[in-house]
Structures are given as C-alpha cells and as structure tokens.
Tab-separated table of C-alpha atoms in Angstrom:
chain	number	residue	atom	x	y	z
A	1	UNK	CA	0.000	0.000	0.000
A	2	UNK	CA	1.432	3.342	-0.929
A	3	UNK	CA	1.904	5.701	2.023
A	4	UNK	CA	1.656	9.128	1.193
A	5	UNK	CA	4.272	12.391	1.761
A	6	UNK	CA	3.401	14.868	4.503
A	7	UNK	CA	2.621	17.012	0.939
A	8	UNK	CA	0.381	14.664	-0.055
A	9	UNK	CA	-1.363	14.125	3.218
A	10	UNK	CA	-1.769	18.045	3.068
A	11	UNK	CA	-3.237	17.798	-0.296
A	12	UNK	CA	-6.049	15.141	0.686
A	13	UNK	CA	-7.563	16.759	3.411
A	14	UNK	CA	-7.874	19.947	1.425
A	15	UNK	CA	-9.520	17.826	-1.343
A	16	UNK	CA	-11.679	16.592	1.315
A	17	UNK	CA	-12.449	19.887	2.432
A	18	UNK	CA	-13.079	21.531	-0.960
A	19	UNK	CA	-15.841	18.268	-1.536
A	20	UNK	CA	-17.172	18.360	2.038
A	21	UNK	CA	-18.272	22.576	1.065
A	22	UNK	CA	-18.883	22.031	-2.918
A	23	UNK	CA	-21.820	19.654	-1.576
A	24	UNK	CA	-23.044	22.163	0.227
A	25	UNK	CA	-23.742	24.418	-2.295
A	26	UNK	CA	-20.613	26.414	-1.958
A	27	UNK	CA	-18.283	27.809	-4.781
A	28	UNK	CA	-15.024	26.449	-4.211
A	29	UNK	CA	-11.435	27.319	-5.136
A	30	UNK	CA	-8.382	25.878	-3.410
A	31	UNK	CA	-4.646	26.886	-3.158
A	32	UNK	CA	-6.101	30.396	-4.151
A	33	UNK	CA	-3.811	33.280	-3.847
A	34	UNK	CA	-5.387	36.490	-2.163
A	35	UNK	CA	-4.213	39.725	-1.383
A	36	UNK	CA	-5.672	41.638	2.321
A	37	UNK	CA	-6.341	44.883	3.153
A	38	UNK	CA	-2.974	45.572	4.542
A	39	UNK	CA	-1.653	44.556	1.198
A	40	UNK	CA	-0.358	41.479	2.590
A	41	UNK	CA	-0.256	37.990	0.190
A	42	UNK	CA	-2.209	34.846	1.343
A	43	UNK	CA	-2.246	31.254	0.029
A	44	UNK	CA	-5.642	30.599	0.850
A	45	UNK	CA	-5.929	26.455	1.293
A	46	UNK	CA	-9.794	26.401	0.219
A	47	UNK	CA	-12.029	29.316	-0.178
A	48	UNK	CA	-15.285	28.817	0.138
A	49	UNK	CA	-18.128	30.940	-0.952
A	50	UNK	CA	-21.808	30.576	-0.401
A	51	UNK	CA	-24.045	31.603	-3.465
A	52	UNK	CA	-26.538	33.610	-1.349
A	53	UNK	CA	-28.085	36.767	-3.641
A	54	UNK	CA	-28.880	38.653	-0.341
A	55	UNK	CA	-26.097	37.525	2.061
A	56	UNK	CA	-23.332	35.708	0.293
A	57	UNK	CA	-20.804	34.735	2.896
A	58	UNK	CA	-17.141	33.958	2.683
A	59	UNK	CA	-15.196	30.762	4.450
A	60	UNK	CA	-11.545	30.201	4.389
A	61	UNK	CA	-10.097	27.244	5.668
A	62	UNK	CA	-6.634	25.978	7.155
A	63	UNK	CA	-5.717	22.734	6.258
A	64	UNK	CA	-3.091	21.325	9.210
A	65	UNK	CA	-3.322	17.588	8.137
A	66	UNK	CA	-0.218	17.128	10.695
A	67	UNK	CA	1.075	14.231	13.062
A	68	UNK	CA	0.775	16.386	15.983
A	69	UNK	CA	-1.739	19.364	16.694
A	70	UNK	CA	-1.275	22.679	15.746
A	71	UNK	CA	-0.318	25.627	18.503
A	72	UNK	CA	-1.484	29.105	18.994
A	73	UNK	CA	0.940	30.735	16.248
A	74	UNK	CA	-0.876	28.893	13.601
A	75	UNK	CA	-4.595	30.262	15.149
A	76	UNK	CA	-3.169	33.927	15.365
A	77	UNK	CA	-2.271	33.521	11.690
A	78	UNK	CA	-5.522	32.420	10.999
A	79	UNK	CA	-7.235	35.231	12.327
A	80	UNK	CA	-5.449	37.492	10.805
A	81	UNK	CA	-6.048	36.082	7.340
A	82	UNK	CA	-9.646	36.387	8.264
A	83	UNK	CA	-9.106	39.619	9.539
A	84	UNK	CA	-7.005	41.107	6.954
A	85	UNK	CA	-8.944	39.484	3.845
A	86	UNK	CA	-12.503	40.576	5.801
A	87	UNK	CA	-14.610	36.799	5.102
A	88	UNK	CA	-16.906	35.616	7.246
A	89	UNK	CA	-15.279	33.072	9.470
A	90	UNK	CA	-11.939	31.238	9.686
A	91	UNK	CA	-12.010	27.643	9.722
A	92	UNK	CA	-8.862	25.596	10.912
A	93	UNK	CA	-9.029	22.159	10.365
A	94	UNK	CA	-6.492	19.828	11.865
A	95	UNK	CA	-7.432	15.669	12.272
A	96	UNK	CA	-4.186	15.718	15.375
A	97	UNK	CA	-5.899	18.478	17.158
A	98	UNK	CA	-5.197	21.544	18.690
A	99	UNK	CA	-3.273	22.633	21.964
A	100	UNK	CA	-5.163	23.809	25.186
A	101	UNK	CA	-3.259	27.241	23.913
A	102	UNK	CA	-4.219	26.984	20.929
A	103	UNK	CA	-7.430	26.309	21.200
A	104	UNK	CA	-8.146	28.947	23.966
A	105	UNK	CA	-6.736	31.283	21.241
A	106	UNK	CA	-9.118	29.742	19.231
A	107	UNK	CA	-12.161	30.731	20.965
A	108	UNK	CA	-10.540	34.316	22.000
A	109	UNK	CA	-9.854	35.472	17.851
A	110	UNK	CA	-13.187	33.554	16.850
A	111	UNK	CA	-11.629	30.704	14.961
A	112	UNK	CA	-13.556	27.290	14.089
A	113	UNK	CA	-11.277	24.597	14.964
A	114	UNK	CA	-12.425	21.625	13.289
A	115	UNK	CA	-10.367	18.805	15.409
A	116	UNK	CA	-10.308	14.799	14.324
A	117	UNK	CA	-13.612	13.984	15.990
A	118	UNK	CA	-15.478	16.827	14.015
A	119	UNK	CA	-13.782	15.899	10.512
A	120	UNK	CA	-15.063	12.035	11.431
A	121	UNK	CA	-18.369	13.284	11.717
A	122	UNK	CA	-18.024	15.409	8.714
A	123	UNK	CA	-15.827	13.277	6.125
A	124	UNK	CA	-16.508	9.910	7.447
A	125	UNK	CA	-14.686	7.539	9.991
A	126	UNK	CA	-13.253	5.523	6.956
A	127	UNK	CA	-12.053	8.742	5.942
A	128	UNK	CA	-10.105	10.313	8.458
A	129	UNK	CA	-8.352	7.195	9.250
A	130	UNK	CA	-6.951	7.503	5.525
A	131	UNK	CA	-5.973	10.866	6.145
A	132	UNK	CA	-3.862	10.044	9.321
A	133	UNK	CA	-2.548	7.217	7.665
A	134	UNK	CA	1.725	7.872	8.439
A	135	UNK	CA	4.701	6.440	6.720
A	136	UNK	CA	7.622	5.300	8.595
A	137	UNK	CA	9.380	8.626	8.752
A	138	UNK	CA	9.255	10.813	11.387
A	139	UNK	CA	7.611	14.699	10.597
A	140	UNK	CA	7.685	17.682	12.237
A	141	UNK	CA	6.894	21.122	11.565
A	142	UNK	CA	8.612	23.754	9.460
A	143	UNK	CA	9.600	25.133	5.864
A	144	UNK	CA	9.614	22.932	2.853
A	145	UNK	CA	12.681	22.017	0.905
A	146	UNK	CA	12.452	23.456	-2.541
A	147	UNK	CA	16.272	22.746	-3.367
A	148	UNK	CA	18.289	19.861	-2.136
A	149	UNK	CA	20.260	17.342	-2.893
A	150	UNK	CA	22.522	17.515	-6.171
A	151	UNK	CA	21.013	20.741	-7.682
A	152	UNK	CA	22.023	22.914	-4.073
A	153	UNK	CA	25.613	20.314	-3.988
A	154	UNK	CA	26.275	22.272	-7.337
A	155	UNK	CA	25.986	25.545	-5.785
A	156	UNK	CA	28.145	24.249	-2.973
A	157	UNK	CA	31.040	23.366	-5.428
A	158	UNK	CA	30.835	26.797	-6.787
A	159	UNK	CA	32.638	28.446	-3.775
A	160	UNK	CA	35.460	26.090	-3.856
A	161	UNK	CA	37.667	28.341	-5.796
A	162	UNK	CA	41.309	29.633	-5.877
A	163	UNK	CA	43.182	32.358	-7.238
A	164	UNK	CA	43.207	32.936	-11.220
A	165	UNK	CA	40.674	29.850	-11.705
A	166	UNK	CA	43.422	27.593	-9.678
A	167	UNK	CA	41.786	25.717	-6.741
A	168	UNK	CA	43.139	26.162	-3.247
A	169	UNK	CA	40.234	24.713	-1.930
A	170	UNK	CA	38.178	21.433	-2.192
A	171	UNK	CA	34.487	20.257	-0.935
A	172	UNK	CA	35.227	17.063	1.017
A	173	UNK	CA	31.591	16.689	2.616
A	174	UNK	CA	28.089	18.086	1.116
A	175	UNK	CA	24.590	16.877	2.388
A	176	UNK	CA	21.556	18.086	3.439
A	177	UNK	CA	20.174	18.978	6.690
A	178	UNK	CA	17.346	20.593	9.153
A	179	UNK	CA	17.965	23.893	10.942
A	180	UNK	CA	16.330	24.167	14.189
A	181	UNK	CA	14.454	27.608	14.246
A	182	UNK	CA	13.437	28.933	17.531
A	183	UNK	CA	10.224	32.078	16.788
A	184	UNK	CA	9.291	33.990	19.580
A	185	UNK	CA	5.961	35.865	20.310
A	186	UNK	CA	7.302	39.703	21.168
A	187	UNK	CA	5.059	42.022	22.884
A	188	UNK	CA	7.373	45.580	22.337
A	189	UNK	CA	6.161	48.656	24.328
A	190	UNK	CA	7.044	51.637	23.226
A	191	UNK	CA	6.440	55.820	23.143
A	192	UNK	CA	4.209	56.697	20.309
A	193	UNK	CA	3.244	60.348	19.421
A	194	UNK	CA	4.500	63.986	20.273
A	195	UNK	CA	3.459	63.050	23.984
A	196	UNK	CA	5.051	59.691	24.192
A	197	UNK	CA	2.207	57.839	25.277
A	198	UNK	CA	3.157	53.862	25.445
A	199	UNK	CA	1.843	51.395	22.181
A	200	UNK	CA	1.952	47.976	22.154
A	201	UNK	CA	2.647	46.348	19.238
A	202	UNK	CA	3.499	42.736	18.506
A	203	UNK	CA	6.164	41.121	16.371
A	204	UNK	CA	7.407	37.800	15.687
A	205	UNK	CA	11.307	36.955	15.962
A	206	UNK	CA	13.290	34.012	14.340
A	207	UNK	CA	16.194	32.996	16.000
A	208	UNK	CA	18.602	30.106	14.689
A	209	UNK	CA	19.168	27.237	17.332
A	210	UNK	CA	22.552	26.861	16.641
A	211	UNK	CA	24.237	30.356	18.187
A	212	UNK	CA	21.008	31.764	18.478
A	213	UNK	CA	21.164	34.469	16.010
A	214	UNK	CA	18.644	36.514	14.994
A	215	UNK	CA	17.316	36.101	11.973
A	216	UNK	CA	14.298	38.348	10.660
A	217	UNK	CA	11.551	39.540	12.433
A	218	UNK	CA	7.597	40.067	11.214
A	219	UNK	CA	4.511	41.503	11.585
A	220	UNK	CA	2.918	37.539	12.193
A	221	UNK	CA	4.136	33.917	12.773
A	222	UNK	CA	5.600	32.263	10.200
A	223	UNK	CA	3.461	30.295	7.751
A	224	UNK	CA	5.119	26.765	8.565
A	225	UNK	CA	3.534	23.399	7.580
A	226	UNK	CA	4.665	19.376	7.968
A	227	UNK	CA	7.522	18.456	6.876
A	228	UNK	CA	9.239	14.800	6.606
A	229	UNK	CA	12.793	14.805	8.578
A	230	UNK	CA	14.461	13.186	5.514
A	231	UNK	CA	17.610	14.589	6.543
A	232	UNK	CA	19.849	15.350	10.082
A	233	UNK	CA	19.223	17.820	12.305
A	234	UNK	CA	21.403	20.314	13.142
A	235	UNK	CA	22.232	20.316	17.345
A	236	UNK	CA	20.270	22.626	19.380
A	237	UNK	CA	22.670	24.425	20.979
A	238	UNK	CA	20.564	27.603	22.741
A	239	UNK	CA	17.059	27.050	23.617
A	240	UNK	CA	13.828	29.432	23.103
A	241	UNK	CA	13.603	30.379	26.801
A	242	UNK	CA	17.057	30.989	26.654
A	243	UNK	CA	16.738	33.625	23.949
A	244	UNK	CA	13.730	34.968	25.326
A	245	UNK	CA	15.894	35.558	28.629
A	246	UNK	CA	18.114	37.316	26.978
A	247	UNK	CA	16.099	40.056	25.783
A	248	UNK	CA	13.900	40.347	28.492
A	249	UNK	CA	16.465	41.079	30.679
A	250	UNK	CA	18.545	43.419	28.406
A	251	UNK	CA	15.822	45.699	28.066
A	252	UNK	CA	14.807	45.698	31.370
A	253	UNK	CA	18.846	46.293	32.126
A	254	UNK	CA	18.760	49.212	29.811
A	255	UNK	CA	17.222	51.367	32.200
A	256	UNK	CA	19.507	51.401	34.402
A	257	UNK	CA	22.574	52.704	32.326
A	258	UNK	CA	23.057	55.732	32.493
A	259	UNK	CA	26.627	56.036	30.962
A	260	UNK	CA	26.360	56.816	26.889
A	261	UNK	CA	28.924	54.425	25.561
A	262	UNK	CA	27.387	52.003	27.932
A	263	UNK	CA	24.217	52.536	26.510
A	264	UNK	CA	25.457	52.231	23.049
A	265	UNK	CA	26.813	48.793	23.499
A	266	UNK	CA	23.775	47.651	25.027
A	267	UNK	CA	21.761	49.053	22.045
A	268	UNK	CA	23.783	47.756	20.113
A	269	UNK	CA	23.464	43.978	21.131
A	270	UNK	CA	19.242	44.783	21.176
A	271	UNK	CA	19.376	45.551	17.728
A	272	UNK	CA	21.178	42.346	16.688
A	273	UNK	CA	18.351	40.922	18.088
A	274	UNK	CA	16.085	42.802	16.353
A	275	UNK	CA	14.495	44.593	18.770
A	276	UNK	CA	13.799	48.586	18.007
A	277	UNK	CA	15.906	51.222	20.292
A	278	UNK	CA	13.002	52.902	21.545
A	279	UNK	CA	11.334	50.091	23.099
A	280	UNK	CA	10.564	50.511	27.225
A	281	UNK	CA	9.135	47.002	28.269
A	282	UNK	CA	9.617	43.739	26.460
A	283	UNK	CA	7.313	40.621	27.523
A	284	UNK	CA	7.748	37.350	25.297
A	285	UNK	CA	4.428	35.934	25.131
A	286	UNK	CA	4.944	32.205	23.462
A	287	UNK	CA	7.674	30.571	21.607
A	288	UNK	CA	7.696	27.735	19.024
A	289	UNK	CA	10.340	25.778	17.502
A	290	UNK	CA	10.417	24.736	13.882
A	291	UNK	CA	12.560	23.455	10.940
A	292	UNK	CA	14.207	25.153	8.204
A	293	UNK	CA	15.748	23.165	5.338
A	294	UNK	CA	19.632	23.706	4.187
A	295	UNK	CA	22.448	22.288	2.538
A	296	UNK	CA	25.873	22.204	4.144
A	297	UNK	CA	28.882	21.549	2.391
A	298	UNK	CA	32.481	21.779	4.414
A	299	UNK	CA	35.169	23.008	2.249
A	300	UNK	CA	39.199	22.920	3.215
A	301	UNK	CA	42.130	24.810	2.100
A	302	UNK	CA	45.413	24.100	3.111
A	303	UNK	CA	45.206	24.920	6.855
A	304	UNK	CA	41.436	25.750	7.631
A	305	UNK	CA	38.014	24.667	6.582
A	306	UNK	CA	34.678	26.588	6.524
A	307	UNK	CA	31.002	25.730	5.862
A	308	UNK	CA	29.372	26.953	3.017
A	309	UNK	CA	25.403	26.527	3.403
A	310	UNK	CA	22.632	26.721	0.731
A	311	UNK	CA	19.345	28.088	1.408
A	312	UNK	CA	16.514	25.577	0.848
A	313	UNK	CA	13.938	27.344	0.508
A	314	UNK	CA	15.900	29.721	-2.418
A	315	UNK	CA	18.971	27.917	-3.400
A	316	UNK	CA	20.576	30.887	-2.967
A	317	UNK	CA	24.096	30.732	-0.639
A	318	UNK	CA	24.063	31.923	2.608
A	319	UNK	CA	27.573	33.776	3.376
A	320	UNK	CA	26.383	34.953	7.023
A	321	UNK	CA	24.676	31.896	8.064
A	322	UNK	CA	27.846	30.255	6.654
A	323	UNK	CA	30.319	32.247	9.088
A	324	UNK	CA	28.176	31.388	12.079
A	325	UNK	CA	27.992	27.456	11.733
A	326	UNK	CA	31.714	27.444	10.705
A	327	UNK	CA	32.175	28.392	14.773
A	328	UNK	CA	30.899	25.554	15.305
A	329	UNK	CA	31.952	22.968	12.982
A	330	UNK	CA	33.244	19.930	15.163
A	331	UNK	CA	29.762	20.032	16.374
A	332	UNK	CA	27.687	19.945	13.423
A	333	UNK	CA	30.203	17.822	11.605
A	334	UNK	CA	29.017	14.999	13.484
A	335	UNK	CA	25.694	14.563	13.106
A	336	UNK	CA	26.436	15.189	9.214
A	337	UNK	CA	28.808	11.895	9.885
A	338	UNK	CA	31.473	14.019	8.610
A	339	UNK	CA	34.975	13.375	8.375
A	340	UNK	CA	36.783	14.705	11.202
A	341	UNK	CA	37.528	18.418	10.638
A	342	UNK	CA	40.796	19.765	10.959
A	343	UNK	CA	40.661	22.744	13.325
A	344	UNK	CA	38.378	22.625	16.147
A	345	UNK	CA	36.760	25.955	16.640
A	346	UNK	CA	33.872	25.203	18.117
C-alpha cells in the first residue's frame, strides 16, 4: 500500500475539504492566492463561498493535516487572514488536534477549529483514518525544501575556488540537513506620538538554534507546515527560553545605564536581536520551535576549513549563516557523519 508524503497528506484533506463545502452548495477554489487589506499575500488552502443573492458569505479554511496538533501561532495567523482578507469566518481544520493554547486562542480570535472527531463526523470515519494514515518517517513542523540534494551540492562546489581559476580549496563533505528555528511571540512597548504615550505592538522573531542568532523579524508567525525529517538535524545548541531571557532582561537592564557608551553597546546587542531602540518594556508571550531546510557543504584549504550553506527554501548561498555554523563545525560535523575536521573551533 502506498503511504503518502506529509505534501500529499496536506493535499487530501484539502480535497476533502473543498468536496465536504462544494456539496453544500458552496463555490469552491483551493490553493487560491489572495491579497488583504494591509496589502499582505495569502495562500488561501480552500475558499469557500456561499451563493446567497442577499447575504453571500465567505469561508476560508486551514488545512493542518499534521502528526501532531497545531499551537497558537498557527490560530493567530488564521485570524489574521480572516481579519485582513474581511470573510466571514476562519475555519482551521487539523485531524491531530489543537493545543489547550491553541485552542483557547481559538475561541478568544473567533476561529472554528475543526479537530479529528469533528472531521469524522463530517468526512466519514473511513475517511479520516486515511488521512492520518503515516509512513515510517518521522515529521515535524517547518519550511519545505524546494532545493536539495545535487542541484544545491552544485551551488556548494561553486565556492570552492582559488586564485586565477586555480583551486586552493576542495568540498570534502556536502549533504543536506534541518535547521532548528526557535520564533518567539514579542510584545514591544514603546512611546508613540508627540506626547510619548506607550503602544503595544506585537512582532514575531526568528532565532537560529545553533548560536542563536537573529534572523528576521515580522509583523505575524511564520506560515510553517509538515515536513518529513528526511535529513539530520542540526544540534540545538541555545534554547527558546534561553533567547527569550536574553532580551527580556537586556531591556529591562537598559534602564539602568546611564553612561552613553554604555548605553550604546547595550543598544547595540538589542538591535542584533532585532528589537527597536526605543522600546521601554519587552514581555515574550509564546515561543515555538520549527525546521528550516539547508544544505551544508564543508570546504578545506590548506590549513582551515569553513562551511558553506545553501538556502533551501531559495537555493541561494548563505555567506552569514555560513560564518556562524563554521564556529561551530566539530559540532555539526558529526551529526552530518562528517569526516573529522581539521581545526576545532567550536
């Protein structure tokens, strides 16, 4: 019997989905690109629209068909779809559940949680159990791989170069792997207009796992979905509630310097984690942990080595990301079952 991808199971249920509505009576598109009111993009699983000449009414659904159930980031992005895109109601359907968090987010932002029991009743016992149907390899959440294997090793081979096309260096290991990414629910307060009144505003943070490096920061969580673990992981070296630690207590630390170049150098280490100069009071109100695919290839010159690492969710190189993991090379070298390296700088 063929066992399906963590794509495919994601394709199904939305299938299912799109059916369950289009006997209802509904219009239905799926995988429908939609822009919001902000401007922002959406890839709208199914979109569901009820042909009523008085009242028509607009239902977007969230298709989570993943081994374990969803958390509160995924709700708040679900709302704010809705929100942002104005529809009717917000529909998040997930056969592995939902979190108590999430699902006390649920009911605070007005999302319909449709959970394993409800898409039984809905789609049939027979159904769901096809739908939750797993292959031997282990899932988790994150980004998909777009670029792997020998088309991102060619872009690894490109930066093995030497002086007047004469090479000083050589690639001696190349594979693929899983970044752990650590995203952190922000609440920033800070002074807004001429009187300085305090705003809160929220932002999510990515941090790598590795050295726990910032990475970007947004306006909502990151759009993550199941992904198969067909590769290594990289080693968690710095937790979330490490991280969150970390800020928490440098802005809170901030207001007690008084000295200017003190103050610079604190600012200074906020804003390489992201975190705007003006805020006053930090709280971090969740934290999640997800996947994000790369390719690593170690390359050696005469007396060093370095790690050269391939984006893959671009296939575009990744100098910075690069620099960081070399610092730590013995360690990720052996998960990798890389040779041994030859300087340990970890």
């Amino acid at each position: 019997m063929h066992e399906r991808t963590a794509h495919e199971h994601g394709r199904v249920l939305e299938e299912s989905i799109a059916g369950l509505f289009s006997s209802h009576g509904y219009s239905v598109t799926r995988n429908v690109d939609c822009v919001g009111r902000s401007g922002a993009r959406y890839e709208v699983d199914v979109r569901a629209e009820e042909r009523d000449v008085l009242l028509p009414r607009t239902v977007v659904v969230e298709c989570k068909n993943w081994a374990q159930p969803v958390d509160q980031q995924v709700v708040a992005r679900c709302a704010l779809m809705r929100d942002d895109l104005g529809v009717a109601q917000a529909i998040l359907a997930c056969p592995a559940g939902a979190g108590p968090a999430a699902r006390s987010a649920a009911t605070a932002h007005g999302v319909t949680i449709w959970d394993g029991a409800d898409l039984a009743e809905r789609l049939g016992a027979q159904l769901l159990e096809e739908l939750t149907r797993r292959s031997g390899v282990a899932t988790t959440v994150g980004l998909s791989r777009r670029v792997g294997g020998e088309p991102a090793a060619r872009v690894v081979r490109t930066r093995a170069r030497g002086l007047r096309g004469t090479l000083t260096e050589r690639v001696t290991d190349i594979g693929d792997a899983w970044l752990g990414v650590h995203e952190l629910e922000i609440e920033l307060v800070t002074p807004r207009g001429r009187r300085g009144a305090p705003a809160a505003t929220r932002q999510w943070t990515t941090f790598e796992a590795v050295t726990g490096r910032a990475l970007g920061a947004a306006s909502e969580p990151t759009p993550v979905e199941e992904v198969e673990l067909d590769a290594p992981q990289l080693p968690h070296a710095v937790g979330a509630a490490a991280i969150g630690g970390r800020i928490a207590g440098s802005v809170a630390r901030l207001a007690d310097l008084t000295q200017p170049a003190a103050r610079a150098r604190h600012l200074e280490r906020l804003g390489a984690d992201l975190i705007p100069e003006a805020v006053v009071e930090l709280t971090v109100l969740a934290h999640r942990t997800w996947v994000f695919p790369v390719t690593l290839g170690l390359v050696r010159g005469r007396d060093a080595e370095r790690i050269v690492v391939v984006d893959g969710t671009t296939g575009r190189l990744d100098p910075a990301l690069g620099d960081l993991l070399t610092s730590r090379v013995a360690g990720i070298g052996a998960p990798l079952g890389w040779a041994a390296v030859l300087l340990d700088r970890a």
